[in-house]
mmCIF file of C-alpha atoms in Angstrom:
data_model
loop_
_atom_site.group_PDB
_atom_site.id
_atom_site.type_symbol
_atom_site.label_atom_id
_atom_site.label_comp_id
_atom_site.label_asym_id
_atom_site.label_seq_id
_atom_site.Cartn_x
_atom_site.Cartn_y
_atom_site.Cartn_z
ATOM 1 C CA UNK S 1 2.692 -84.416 54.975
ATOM 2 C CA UNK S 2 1.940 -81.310 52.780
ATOM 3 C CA UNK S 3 2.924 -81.266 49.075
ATOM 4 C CA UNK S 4 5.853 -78.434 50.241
ATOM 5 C CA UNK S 5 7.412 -80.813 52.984
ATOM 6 C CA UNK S 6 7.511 -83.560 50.036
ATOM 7 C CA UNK S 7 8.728 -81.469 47.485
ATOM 8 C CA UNK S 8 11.648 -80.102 50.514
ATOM 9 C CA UNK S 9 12.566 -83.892 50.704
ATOM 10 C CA UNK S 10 12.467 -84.786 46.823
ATOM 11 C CA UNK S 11 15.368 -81.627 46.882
ATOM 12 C CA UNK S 12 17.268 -82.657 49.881
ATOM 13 C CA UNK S 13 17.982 -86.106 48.172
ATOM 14 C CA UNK S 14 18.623 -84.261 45.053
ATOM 15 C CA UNK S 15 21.178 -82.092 46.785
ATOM 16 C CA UNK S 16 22.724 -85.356 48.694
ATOM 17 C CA UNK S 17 23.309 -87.205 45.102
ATOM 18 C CA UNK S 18 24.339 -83.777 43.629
ATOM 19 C CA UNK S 19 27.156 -83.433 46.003
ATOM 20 C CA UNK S 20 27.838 -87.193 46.456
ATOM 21 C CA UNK S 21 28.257 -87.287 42.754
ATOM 22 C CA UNK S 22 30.128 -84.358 41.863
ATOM 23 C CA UNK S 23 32.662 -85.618 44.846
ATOM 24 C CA UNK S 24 32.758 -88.577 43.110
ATOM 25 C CA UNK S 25 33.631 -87.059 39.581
ATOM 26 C CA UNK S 26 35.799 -84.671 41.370
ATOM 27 C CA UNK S 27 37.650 -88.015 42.732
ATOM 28 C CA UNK S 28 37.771 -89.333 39.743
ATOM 29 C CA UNK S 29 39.153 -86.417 37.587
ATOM 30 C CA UNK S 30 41.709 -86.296 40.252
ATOM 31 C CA UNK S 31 42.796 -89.782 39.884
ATOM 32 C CA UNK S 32 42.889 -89.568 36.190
ATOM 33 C CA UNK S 33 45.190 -86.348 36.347
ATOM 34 C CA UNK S 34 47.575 -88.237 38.341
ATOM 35 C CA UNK S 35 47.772 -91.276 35.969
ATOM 36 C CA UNK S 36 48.532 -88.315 33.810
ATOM 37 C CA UNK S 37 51.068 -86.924 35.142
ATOM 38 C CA UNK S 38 53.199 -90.179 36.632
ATOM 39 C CA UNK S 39 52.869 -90.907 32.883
ATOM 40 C CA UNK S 40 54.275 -88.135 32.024
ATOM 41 C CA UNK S 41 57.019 -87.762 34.429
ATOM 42 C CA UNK S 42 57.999 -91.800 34.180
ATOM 43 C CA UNK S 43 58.031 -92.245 30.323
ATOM 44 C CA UNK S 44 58.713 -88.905 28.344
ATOM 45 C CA UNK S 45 58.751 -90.903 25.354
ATOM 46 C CA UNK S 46 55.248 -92.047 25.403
ATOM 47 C CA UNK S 47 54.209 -88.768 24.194
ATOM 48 C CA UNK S 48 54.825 -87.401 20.836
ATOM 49 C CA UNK S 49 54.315 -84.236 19.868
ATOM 50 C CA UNK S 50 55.207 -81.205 16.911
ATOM 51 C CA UNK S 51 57.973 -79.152 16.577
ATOM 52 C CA UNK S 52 55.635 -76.018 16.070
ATOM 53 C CA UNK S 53 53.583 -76.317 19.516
ATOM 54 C CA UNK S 54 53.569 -72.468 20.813
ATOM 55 C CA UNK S 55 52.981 -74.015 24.344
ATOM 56 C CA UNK S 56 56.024 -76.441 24.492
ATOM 57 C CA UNK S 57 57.549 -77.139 28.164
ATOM 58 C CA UNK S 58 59.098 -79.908 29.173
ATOM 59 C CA UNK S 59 57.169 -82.963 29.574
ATOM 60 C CA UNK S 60 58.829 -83.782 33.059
ATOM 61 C CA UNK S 61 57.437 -80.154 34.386
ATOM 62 C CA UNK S 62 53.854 -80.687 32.476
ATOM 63 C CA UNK S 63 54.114 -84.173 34.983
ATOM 64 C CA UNK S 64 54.612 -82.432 37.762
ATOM 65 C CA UNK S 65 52.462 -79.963 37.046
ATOM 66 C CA UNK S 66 49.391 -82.364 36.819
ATOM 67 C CA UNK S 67 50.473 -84.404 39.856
ATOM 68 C CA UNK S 68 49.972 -81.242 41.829
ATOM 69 C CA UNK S 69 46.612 -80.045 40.503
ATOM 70 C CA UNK S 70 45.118 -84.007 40.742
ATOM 71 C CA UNK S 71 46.452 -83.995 44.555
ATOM 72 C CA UNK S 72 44.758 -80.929 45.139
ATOM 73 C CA UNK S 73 41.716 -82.043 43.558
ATOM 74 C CA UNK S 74 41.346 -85.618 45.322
ATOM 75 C CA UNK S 75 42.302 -83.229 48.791
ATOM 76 C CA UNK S 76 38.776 -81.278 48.088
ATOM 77 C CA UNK S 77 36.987 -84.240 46.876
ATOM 78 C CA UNK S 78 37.222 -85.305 49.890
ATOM 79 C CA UNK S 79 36.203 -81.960 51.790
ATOM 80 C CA UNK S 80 33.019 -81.927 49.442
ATOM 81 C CA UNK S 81 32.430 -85.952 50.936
ATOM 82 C CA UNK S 82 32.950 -84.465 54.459
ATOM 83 C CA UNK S 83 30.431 -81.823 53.125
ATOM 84 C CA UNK S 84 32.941 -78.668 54.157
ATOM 85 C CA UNK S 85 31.275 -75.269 52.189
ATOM 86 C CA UNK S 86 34.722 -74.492 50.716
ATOM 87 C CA UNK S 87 34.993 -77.370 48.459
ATOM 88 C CA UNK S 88 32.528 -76.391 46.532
ATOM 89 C CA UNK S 89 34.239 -73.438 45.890
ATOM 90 C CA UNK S 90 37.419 -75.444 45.225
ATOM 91 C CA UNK S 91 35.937 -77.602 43.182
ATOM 92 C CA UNK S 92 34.972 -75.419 40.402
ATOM 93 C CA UNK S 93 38.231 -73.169 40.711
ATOM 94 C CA UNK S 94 40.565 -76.699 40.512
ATOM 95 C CA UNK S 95 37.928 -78.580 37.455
ATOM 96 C CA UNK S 96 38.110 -74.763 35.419
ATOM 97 C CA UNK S 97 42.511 -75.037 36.015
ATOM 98 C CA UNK S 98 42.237 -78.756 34.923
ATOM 99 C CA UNK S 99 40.386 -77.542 31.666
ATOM 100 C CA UNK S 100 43.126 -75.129 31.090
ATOM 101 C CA UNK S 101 46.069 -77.183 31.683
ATOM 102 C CA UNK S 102 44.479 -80.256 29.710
ATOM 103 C CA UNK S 103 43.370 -78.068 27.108
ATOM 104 C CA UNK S 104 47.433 -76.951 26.987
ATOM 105 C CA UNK S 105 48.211 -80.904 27.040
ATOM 106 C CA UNK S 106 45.826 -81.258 23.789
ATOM 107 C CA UNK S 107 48.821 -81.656 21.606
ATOM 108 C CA UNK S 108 50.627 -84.315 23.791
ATOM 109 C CA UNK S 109 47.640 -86.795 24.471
ATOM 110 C CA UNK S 110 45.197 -85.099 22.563
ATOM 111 C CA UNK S 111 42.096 -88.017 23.328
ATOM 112 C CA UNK S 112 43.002 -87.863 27.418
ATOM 113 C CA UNK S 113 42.724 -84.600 27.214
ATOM 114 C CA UNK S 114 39.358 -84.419 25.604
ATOM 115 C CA UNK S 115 38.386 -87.070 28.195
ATOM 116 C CA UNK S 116 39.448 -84.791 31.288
ATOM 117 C CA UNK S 117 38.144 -82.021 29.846
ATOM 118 C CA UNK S 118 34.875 -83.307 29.954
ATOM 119 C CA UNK S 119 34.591 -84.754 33.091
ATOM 120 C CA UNK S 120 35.875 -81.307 34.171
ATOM 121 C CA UNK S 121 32.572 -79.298 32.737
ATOM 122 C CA UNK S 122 30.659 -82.290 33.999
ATOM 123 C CA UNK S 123 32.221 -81.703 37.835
ATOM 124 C CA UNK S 124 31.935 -77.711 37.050
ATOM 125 C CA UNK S 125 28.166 -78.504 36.156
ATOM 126 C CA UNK S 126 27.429 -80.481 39.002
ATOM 127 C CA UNK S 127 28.789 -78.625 41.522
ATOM 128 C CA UNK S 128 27.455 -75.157 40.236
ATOM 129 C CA UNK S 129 23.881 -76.367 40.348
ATOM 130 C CA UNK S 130 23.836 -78.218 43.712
ATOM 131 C CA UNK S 131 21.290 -76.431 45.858
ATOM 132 C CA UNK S 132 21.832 -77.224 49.382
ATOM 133 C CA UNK S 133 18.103 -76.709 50.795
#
């Protein structure tokens, strides 16, 4: 085996785990969305926020909206397990919405949405450097 075939392998497992994991955080940043959201839409008074928030909607419609974008994100998790070429795609356009709509949740539940907005670059990261060799 030449030092090229070896180092062809070493990057094929490297792309396997790249996608298997970014799937995974994809999954999971999906799942926490949709706690999220249920939360959101089942107990408005969990969440307390300012009178002076320049981004205030109703927290039933900021539910909904998160149950959406979490459904759509667990549906291309699991195209990127299935290995289909438009998840990854998907993934990076649903994880860069997620940062935007968690970043608009800050002053509801502003820790959770420091959480998912991590995970989010982490998923963004992941995905953008797979290399499928």
């Amino acid at each position: 085996m030449t030092t090229q075939q070896s180092e062809h392998r070493v990057q094929q497992g490297f792309a396997a785990f790249g996608t298997i994991g970014a799937a995974i955080l994809l999954l999971v940043g999906g799942i926490i969305e949709l706690l999220q959201g249920i939360s959101a839409v089942a107990e408005d008074e969990l969440f307390v926020v300012g009178p002076e928030y320049v981004y205030k909607m109703d927290l039933t419609t900021w539910g909904w909206i998160h149950i959406v974008v979490s459904i759509i994100a667990i549906a291309i998790a699991v195209g990127m397990f299935t290995g289909a070429a438009w998840a990854r795609v998907g993934a990076i356009c649903i994880a860069s919405l997620s940062i935007i709509l968690n970043f608009l949740w800050l002053p509801y539940f502003p820790w959770w949405s420091i959480l998912v907005i991590a995970v989010d670059i982490v998923i963004i990261w992941a995905v953008a450097t797979w290399r499928n060799v």
